[in-house]
Amino acid sequence: MFKVGIIGATGYVGCELLRILINHPSVEVTAISSISFEGEEFSSIYKSFYKMTDLICKNKSDVIEKCEVIFTALPHGLSEDIANECLAANKICIDLGADFRLTREDEYKQWYGKEFFHKELHSKSIYGLPELNRDKIKTCKIIANPGCYPTSIELGLLPLLKNGLIDGKNIICDSKSGVTGAGRGLSQKTHAAQLNGDFAPYAVGSHRHIPEIEEILGTIAKEKINVTFTPHLLPINRGIISTIYTTPKKELMSYKFNSNIDISQKISSDKITYKEIKSDKIDLEEIYKLYCETYKNEPFTHVLPIGETASIKNVAFTNNCHISLHLNHRCDGIIVVSAIDNMIKGAAGQAIQNMNIILGINETEGLNFIAPAF
């Protein structure tokens, strides 16, 4: 059994990590820490853990000393020192914060207001999106677990960008998240009276995930990428759905409609069949085949059949990402819909997936969840 620990265990992400790790067959949660609740039993903070664990929140040094794998579920700016200690002790640090997600210090300073204090560590870390960096993750000891919104968007766009099929200067990402994405701390916007019955965008044009999204998409595409990213807060506990609007590169794709078909009538009646759409080079079925081929060996990323639409309900409480593909018939665009659970594939589950890869155990171990049917 591998010994693992959580620093920042009493936040929502830390709690979700512990919930999954307690039942993981190959690891033992040996120590946890919390500044706010040091000395208290975890089950006294979250009553759902009553009789499920006797772990007591201690300090971070206790976690680093006793564990082989350390998860840091902390606000940005607090994980660099811990990662440095872990590396010095030849231990693995999986950071669920933002400290290692950006490679450029000037970008990190601009968006997070902090500098890299241990600059040498950043060249030794890797961005922990398994579908992109699995081979590099296997040999790394500092993992930057991706952000929740970026995970949904990057998985949604990876096949199109990897194959150079869309214009990287005109990508619109319209994303919605459950309130757990805002963390455990209370704020005016997450107060029940404010949230209930409401639905609104926030951090319009200025969300901190923008540089992460653009950097990783640029790495995939091997060119500079610009996105318009607008997050929205849903009045639900968990889940993210991203609707991504893209424009095919004209030299690679052009769509033509059969002149004998009344497209407007078929769209309004929801009876359009994609086989009735003629394409000079690539049609939706070809794009669908590309996505299926890209993700055929991925245990958690699933492409839905043409005509179906990804939804939060079908991925809730799982480590899955559901992707659906659609055509924008009016302007020959490709619309990608990507759904994940922000607390699992967008945070704790993906971190454990990274741990499994590093430890050389089955990547799906401890993560084979099925979404509740109702």
Short mmCIF file of C-alpha atoms in Angstrom, two decimals:
data_model
loop_
_atom_site.label_atom_id
_atom_site.label_comp_id
_atom_site.label_asym_id
_atom_site.label_seq_id
_atom_site.Cartn_x
_atom_site.Cartn_y
_atom_site.Cartn_z
CA MET A 1 0.00 0.00 0.00
CA PHE A 2 1.29 3.43 -0.94
CA LYS A 3 1.07 6.07 1.78
CA VAL A 4 -0.64 9.28 0.69
CA GLY A 5 -1.60 12.52 2.39
CA ILE A 6 -3.55 15.71 1.79
CA ILE A 7 -2.47 19.23 2.69
CA GLY A 8 -5.55 21.43 2.78
CA ALA A 9 -7.90 18.52 3.47
CA THR A 10 -10.88 20.50 4.75
CA GLY A 11 -11.63 22.51 1.63
CA TYR A 12 -14.08 21.12 -0.91
CA VAL A 13 -11.33 19.68 -3.12
CA GLY A 14 -9.45 18.22 -0.14
CA CYS A 15 -12.64 16.64 1.13
CA GLU A 16 -13.35 15.11 -2.29
CA LEU A 17 -9.80 13.75 -2.43
CA LEU A 18 -10.25 12.04 0.91
CA ARG A 19 -13.68 10.67 -0.03
CA ILE A 20 -12.19 8.90 -3.07
CA LEU A 21 -8.83 7.91 -1.56
CA ILE A 22 -10.41 6.20 1.47
CA ASN A 23 -11.80 3.55 -0.88
CA HIS A 24 -8.78 3.32 -3.19
CA PRO A 25 -7.49 -0.29 -3.07
CA SER A 26 -3.80 0.54 -3.47
CA VAL A 27 -3.27 3.48 -1.12
CA GLU A 28 -3.61 4.35 2.54
CA VAL A 29 -4.36 7.91 3.63
CA THR A 30 -1.76 8.25 6.36
CA ALA A 31 -1.98 11.93 7.26
CA ILE A 32 -3.98 15.08 6.51
CA SER A 33 -3.51 18.71 7.42
CA SER A 34 -5.61 21.83 7.82
CA ILE A 35 -4.63 25.23 9.21
CA SER A 36 -8.23 26.13 10.08
CA PHE A 37 -9.04 22.86 11.84
CA GLU A 38 -5.69 21.62 13.15
CA GLY A 39 -6.17 19.10 15.96
CA GLU A 40 -9.77 18.29 15.02
CA GLU A 41 -11.11 14.98 13.74
CA PHE A 42 -12.04 15.19 10.07
CA SER A 43 -15.36 13.45 10.74
CA SER A 44 -16.35 16.24 13.12
CA ILE A 45 -16.03 18.74 10.26
CA TYR A 46 -17.76 16.66 7.60
CA LYS A 47 -20.34 14.43 9.28
CA SER A 48 -20.65 12.14 6.25
CA PHE A 49 -17.24 10.74 7.26
CA TYR A 50 -18.50 9.68 10.70
CA LYS A 51 -17.18 6.15 11.46
CA MET A 52 -15.52 6.13 8.02
CA THR A 53 -12.20 7.62 9.15
CA ASP A 54 -10.46 8.53 12.40
CA LEU A 55 -7.97 10.89 10.74
CA ILE A 56 -7.07 14.04 12.67
CA CYS A 57 -6.01 17.25 10.95
CA LYS A 58 -2.38 17.99 11.77
CA ASN A 59 0.28 20.24 10.26
CA LYS A 60 1.83 19.99 6.80
CA SER A 61 5.16 18.72 8.11
CA ASP A 62 3.41 15.65 9.48
CA VAL A 63 1.96 14.91 6.03
CA ILE A 64 5.28 15.34 4.21
CA GLU A 65 7.10 13.18 6.76
CA LYS A 66 4.65 10.26 6.73
CA CYS A 67 3.55 10.10 3.09
CA GLU A 68 5.01 9.09 -0.28
CA VAL A 69 2.48 11.07 -2.33
CA ILE A 70 1.31 14.49 -1.14
CA PHE A 71 -1.73 16.25 -2.59
CA THR A 72 -1.80 20.01 -2.06
CA ALA A 73 -5.33 21.44 -2.21
CA LEU A 74 -4.42 25.04 -1.43
CA PRO A 75 -4.92 28.57 -2.77
CA HIS A 76 -2.30 29.77 -5.24
CA GLY A 77 1.06 30.83 -3.83
CA LEU A 78 1.18 28.21 -1.06
CA SER A 79 2.31 25.06 -2.85
CA GLU A 80 5.77 26.00 -4.14
CA ASP A 81 7.47 25.64 -0.74
CA ILE A 82 5.73 22.33 -0.12
CA ALA A 83 6.72 21.00 -3.55
CA ASN A 84 10.30 22.03 -2.83
CA GLU A 85 10.26 20.07 0.44
CA CYS A 86 8.71 17.06 -1.29
CA LEU A 87 11.31 17.05 -4.04
CA ALA A 88 14.14 17.32 -1.51
CA ALA A 89 12.70 14.27 0.27
CA ASN A 90 12.25 12.39 -3.03
CA LYS A 91 8.48 12.42 -2.68
CA ILE A 92 5.69 13.13 -5.15
CA CYS A 93 3.70 16.38 -5.00
CA ILE A 94 0.44 16.71 -6.91
CA ASP A 95 -0.67 20.33 -6.72
CA LEU A 96 -4.34 21.08 -7.26
CA GLY A 97 -3.71 24.83 -7.08
CA ALA A 98 -2.35 27.15 -9.75
CA ASP A 99 1.31 27.40 -8.74
CA PHE A 100 2.69 25.19 -11.52
CA ARG A 101 0.06 25.49 -14.26
CA LEU A 102 1.72 28.37 -16.10
CA THR A 103 5.25 28.08 -17.46
CA ARG A 104 5.84 31.83 -17.82
CA GLU A 105 6.52 33.78 -14.64
CA ASP A 106 5.34 37.07 -16.15
CA GLU A 107 1.95 35.51 -16.93
CA TYR A 108 1.70 34.11 -13.40
CA LYS A 109 2.58 37.50 -11.92
CA GLN A 110 0.07 39.30 -14.15
CA TRP A 111 -2.85 36.99 -13.38
CA TYR A 112 -2.06 35.84 -9.82
CA GLY A 113 0.02 38.73 -8.48
CA LYS A 114 2.93 36.53 -7.37
CA GLU A 115 6.38 35.54 -8.58
CA PHE A 116 7.99 32.11 -8.88
CA PHE A 117 9.95 31.77 -5.62
CA HIS A 118 11.50 28.43 -6.55
CA LYS A 119 12.15 29.06 -10.22
CA GLU A 120 14.07 25.83 -10.77
CA LEU A 121 11.05 23.74 -9.78
CA HIS A 122 8.95 24.88 -12.72
CA SER A 123 11.17 23.20 -15.29
CA LYS A 124 10.81 19.99 -13.28
CA SER A 125 7.01 20.02 -13.15
CA ILE A 126 4.53 18.82 -15.77
CA TYR A 127 0.97 19.79 -16.62
CA GLY A 128 -1.14 16.86 -15.48
CA LEU A 129 -3.65 16.38 -18.28
CA PRO A 130 -3.22 12.62 -18.85
CA GLU A 131 -4.75 12.67 -22.32
CA LEU A 132 -1.98 15.07 -23.37
CA ASN A 133 1.06 14.33 -21.17
CA ARG A 134 0.67 10.75 -19.92
CA ASP A 135 4.22 9.64 -20.80
CA LYS A 136 5.79 12.68 -19.14
CA ILE A 137 3.60 12.32 -16.05
CA LYS A 138 4.97 8.80 -15.48
CA THR A 139 8.44 10.09 -14.60
CA CYS A 140 7.62 13.39 -12.89
CA LYS A 141 7.46 14.20 -9.17
CA ILE A 142 5.72 17.59 -9.37
CA ILE A 143 2.36 17.56 -11.12
CA ALA A 144 0.33 20.66 -11.94
CA ASN A 145 -3.22 19.36 -11.82
CA PRO A 146 -5.23 21.27 -14.46
CA GLY A 147 -7.95 23.74 -13.61
CA CYS A 148 -11.56 22.61 -13.90
CA TYR A 149 -12.66 24.91 -16.74
CA PRO A 150 -9.43 24.31 -18.70
CA THR A 151 -9.88 20.53 -18.43
CA SER A 152 -13.29 20.68 -20.10
CA ILE A 153 -12.11 23.03 -22.83
CA GLU A 154 -8.77 21.36 -23.57
CA LEU A 155 -10.31 17.90 -23.89
CA GLY A 156 -13.06 19.36 -26.06
CA LEU A 157 -10.64 20.97 -28.50
CA LEU A 158 -7.61 18.65 -28.48
CA PRO A 159 -8.46 16.63 -31.65
CA LEU A 160 -9.33 19.70 -33.71
CA LEU A 161 -6.24 21.67 -32.69
CA LYS A 162 -3.84 18.74 -32.85
CA ASN A 163 -4.85 18.20 -36.47
CA GLY A 164 -4.85 21.89 -37.39
CA LEU A 165 -8.50 21.99 -38.40
CA ILE A 166 -9.71 25.22 -36.78
CA ASP A 167 -8.77 28.88 -36.61
CA GLY A 168 -6.90 29.41 -33.35
CA LYS A 169 -7.64 33.14 -33.30
CA ASN A 170 -11.39 32.78 -33.08
CA ILE A 171 -12.38 30.30 -30.37
CA ILE A 172 -15.29 31.14 -28.07
CA CYS A 173 -15.61 29.16 -24.82
CA ASP A 174 -18.91 29.61 -23.01
CA SER A 175 -18.67 27.66 -19.73
CA LYS A 176 -20.97 27.07 -16.76
CA SER A 177 -19.98 25.68 -13.37
CA GLY A 178 -21.62 24.52 -10.17
CA VAL A 179 -21.01 26.57 -7.04
CA THR A 180 -18.42 24.18 -5.52
CA GLY A 181 -15.97 25.63 -8.02
CA ALA A 182 -15.92 28.79 -5.90
CA GLY A 183 -14.53 26.89 -2.91
CA ARG A 184 -15.73 26.41 0.65
CA GLY A 185 -15.38 30.03 1.72
CA LEU A 186 -18.55 32.13 1.66
CA SER A 187 -19.00 35.14 -0.56
CA GLN A 188 -21.91 37.32 -1.63
CA LYS A 189 -22.24 35.61 -5.00
CA THR A 190 -22.37 32.11 -3.45
CA HIS A 191 -24.80 32.98 -0.66
CA ALA A 192 -27.91 30.78 -1.00
CA ALA A 193 -30.28 33.72 -1.22
CA GLN A 194 -28.20 35.29 -3.98
CA LEU A 195 -27.53 32.09 -5.94
CA ASN A 196 -30.97 30.51 -5.85
CA GLY A 197 -32.97 31.27 -8.97
CA ASP A 198 -30.08 33.14 -10.58
CA PHE A 199 -27.72 32.42 -13.47
CA ALA A 200 -25.07 34.91 -14.50
CA PRO A 201 -21.59 35.30 -15.95
CA TYR A 202 -18.68 36.44 -13.79
CA ALA A 203 -15.06 37.55 -14.27
CA VAL A 204 -16.03 38.40 -17.85
CA GLY A 205 -12.88 38.69 -19.96
CA SER A 206 -10.65 38.50 -16.89
CA HIS A 207 -10.83 34.98 -15.45
CA ARG A 208 -7.53 33.54 -14.22
CA HIS A 209 -7.97 30.38 -16.26
CA ILE A 210 -7.58 32.28 -19.54
CA PRO A 211 -3.74 32.10 -19.69
CA GLU A 212 -3.79 28.41 -18.75
CA ILE A 213 -6.32 27.62 -21.47
CA GLU A 214 -4.42 29.60 -24.11
CA GLU A 215 -1.04 28.15 -23.15
CA ILE A 216 -2.13 24.52 -23.26
CA LEU A 217 -4.21 24.93 -26.41
CA GLY A 218 -1.20 26.63 -27.99
CA THR A 219 0.99 23.70 -27.00
CA ILE A 220 -1.46 21.31 -28.64
CA ALA A 221 -1.83 23.40 -31.81
CA LYS A 222 1.84 24.45 -31.97
CA GLU A 223 0.72 28.01 -32.62
CA LYS A 224 -0.59 30.99 -30.68
CA ILE A 225 -4.19 30.58 -29.57
CA ASN A 226 -6.64 33.29 -28.52
CA VAL A 227 -9.86 32.45 -26.72
CA THR A 228 -12.87 34.40 -25.59
CA PHE A 229 -13.69 32.68 -22.31
CA THR A 230 -16.76 33.53 -20.25
CA PRO A 231 -17.60 31.51 -17.13
CA HIS A 232 -21.07 31.42 -15.58
CA LEU A 233 -22.24 30.32 -12.14
CA LEU A 234 -25.02 27.75 -12.11
CA PRO A 235 -27.31 27.33 -9.08
CA ILE A 236 -26.21 23.68 -8.66
CA ASN A 237 -23.56 22.06 -6.48
CA ARG A 238 -21.24 20.50 -9.03
CA GLY A 239 -20.50 20.08 -12.71
CA ILE A 240 -19.12 22.04 -15.66
CA ILE A 241 -20.45 22.27 -19.18
CA SER A 242 -18.51 24.14 -21.85
CA THR A 243 -20.01 25.05 -25.20
CA ILE A 244 -17.13 25.85 -27.53
CA TYR A 245 -17.62 27.65 -30.85
CA THR A 246 -14.94 27.18 -33.52
CA THR A 247 -14.34 28.21 -37.11
CA PRO A 248 -12.79 25.64 -39.48
CA LYS A 249 -9.77 26.72 -41.45
CA LYS A 250 -11.18 27.53 -44.88
CA GLU A 251 -8.32 25.90 -46.74
CA LEU A 252 -9.08 22.63 -44.98
CA MET A 253 -12.88 22.54 -44.70
CA SER A 254 -15.92 23.83 -46.48
CA TYR A 255 -19.49 22.70 -46.04
CA LYS A 256 -22.20 22.61 -48.67
CA PHE A 257 -25.83 21.81 -48.13
CA ASN A 258 -27.87 19.75 -50.55
CA SER A 259 -30.00 22.29 -52.37
CA ASN A 260 -32.92 19.88 -52.39
CA ILE A 261 -33.19 19.94 -48.58
CA ASP A 262 -35.12 22.58 -46.66
CA ILE A 263 -32.53 23.09 -43.90
CA SER A 264 -34.55 25.61 -41.89
CA GLN A 265 -37.53 23.27 -41.74
CA LYS A 266 -35.38 20.33 -40.63
CA ILE A 267 -33.59 22.36 -37.98
CA SER A 268 -36.85 23.67 -36.56
CA SER A 269 -38.29 20.16 -36.44
CA ASP A 270 -35.11 18.65 -34.97
CA LYS A 271 -35.13 15.98 -37.66
CA ILE A 272 -32.02 16.93 -39.57
CA THR A 273 -29.79 13.96 -40.40
CA TYR A 274 -26.12 14.65 -40.90
CA LYS A 275 -25.87 12.24 -43.82
CA GLU A 276 -27.96 14.72 -45.81
CA ILE A 277 -25.21 17.35 -45.51
CA LYS A 278 -22.66 17.25 -48.30
CA SER A 279 -19.06 18.26 -47.60
CA ASP A 280 -16.26 18.94 -50.04
CA LYS A 281 -13.57 17.66 -47.68
CA ILE A 282 -14.60 17.00 -44.06
CA ASP A 283 -18.10 16.56 -42.67
CA LEU A 284 -19.33 15.99 -39.11
CA GLU A 285 -19.07 12.24 -39.44
CA GLU A 286 -15.39 12.58 -40.34
CA ILE A 287 -14.83 14.87 -37.36
CA TYR A 288 -16.65 12.37 -35.15
CA LYS A 289 -14.37 9.57 -36.41
CA LEU A 290 -11.34 11.76 -35.64
CA TYR A 291 -12.52 12.32 -32.05
CA CYS A 292 -13.27 8.61 -31.58
CA GLU A 293 -9.82 7.69 -32.87
CA THR A 294 -8.12 10.29 -30.66
CA TYR A 295 -9.85 9.08 -27.50
CA LYS A 296 -10.29 5.37 -28.28
CA ASN A 297 -7.81 4.31 -25.58
CA GLU A 298 -8.76 6.96 -23.04
CA PRO A 299 -10.62 5.43 -20.10
CA PHE A 300 -12.41 8.60 -19.02
CA THR A 301 -12.96 10.71 -22.16
CA HIS A 302 -15.98 9.59 -24.17
CA VAL A 303 -17.34 10.94 -27.46
CA LEU A 304 -21.12 10.73 -27.66
CA PRO A 305 -22.84 9.51 -30.86
CA ILE A 306 -23.79 12.16 -33.40
CA GLY A 307 -27.11 13.69 -32.49
CA GLU A 308 -26.63 13.40 -28.71
CA THR A 309 -25.62 16.28 -26.44
CA ALA A 310 -23.27 16.15 -23.46
CA SER A 311 -24.81 17.10 -20.12
CA ILE A 312 -23.67 17.59 -16.53
CA LYS A 313 -26.11 15.04 -15.11
CA ASN A 314 -24.49 12.16 -16.97
CA VAL A 315 -20.99 12.87 -15.66
CA ALA A 316 -21.80 13.97 -12.10
CA PHE A 317 -19.78 12.14 -9.42
CA THR A 318 -17.55 10.53 -12.08
CA ASN A 319 -14.09 11.09 -13.55
CA ASN A 320 -15.58 11.10 -17.05
CA CYS A 321 -15.62 13.77 -19.70
CA HIS A 322 -18.47 13.56 -22.22
CA ILE A 323 -17.99 15.32 -25.55
CA SER A 324 -20.63 15.94 -28.21
CA LEU A 325 -20.10 17.42 -31.67
CA HIS A 326 -22.42 19.70 -33.60
CA LEU A 327 -22.49 21.85 -36.72
CA ASN A 328 -23.33 25.53 -36.80
CA HIS A 329 -25.31 25.39 -40.04
CA ARG A 330 -25.56 29.15 -40.54
CA CYS A 331 -21.83 29.87 -40.62
CA ASP A 332 -20.22 26.48 -41.23
CA GLY A 333 -18.83 26.27 -37.71
CA ILE A 334 -18.08 23.34 -35.44
CA ILE A 335 -19.60 23.44 -31.96
CA VAL A 336 -18.11 21.22 -29.26
CA VAL A 337 -19.95 20.55 -25.99
CA SER A 338 -17.84 19.16 -23.15
CA ALA A 339 -19.14 18.13 -19.72
CA ILE A 340 -17.25 17.10 -16.58
CA ASP A 341 -17.72 17.01 -12.82
CA ASN A 342 -15.66 19.99 -11.67
CA MET A 343 -14.81 18.31 -8.35
CA ILE A 344 -13.66 14.99 -9.86
CA LYS A 345 -12.33 15.12 -13.44
CA GLY A 346 -11.88 18.85 -12.87
CA ALA A 347 -9.95 18.38 -9.61
CA ALA A 348 -9.68 15.41 -7.21
CA GLY A 349 -10.36 12.58 -9.65
CA GLN A 350 -7.85 13.83 -12.21
CA ALA A 351 -5.27 14.24 -9.43
CA ILE A 352 -5.80 10.61 -8.41
CA GLN A 353 -5.63 9.58 -12.07
CA ASN A 354 -2.23 11.29 -12.19
CA MET A 355 -1.19 9.49 -9.00
CA ASN A 356 -2.15 6.14 -10.50
CA ILE A 357 -0.04 6.86 -13.59
CA ILE A 358 3.02 7.86 -11.54
CA LEU A 359 2.74 4.87 -9.20
CA GLY A 360 2.40 2.46 -12.12
CA ILE A 361 -0.96 1.06 -11.05
CA ASN A 362 -4.07 0.75 -13.20
CA GLU A 363 -5.01 4.26 -14.27
CA THR A 364 -8.68 3.70 -13.51
CA GLU A 365 -8.14 2.24 -10.04
CA GLY A 366 -10.39 3.86 -7.45
CA LEU A 367 -12.11 5.93 -10.14
CA ASN A 368 -14.64 3.64 -11.80
CA PHE A 369 -17.69 5.66 -10.86
CA ILE A 370 -21.04 5.70 -12.68
CA ALA A 371 -23.18 8.81 -12.55
CA PRO A 372 -26.45 8.49 -10.61
CA ALA A 373 -29.31 7.83 -13.02
CA PHE A 374 -31.61 10.30 -11.23
#
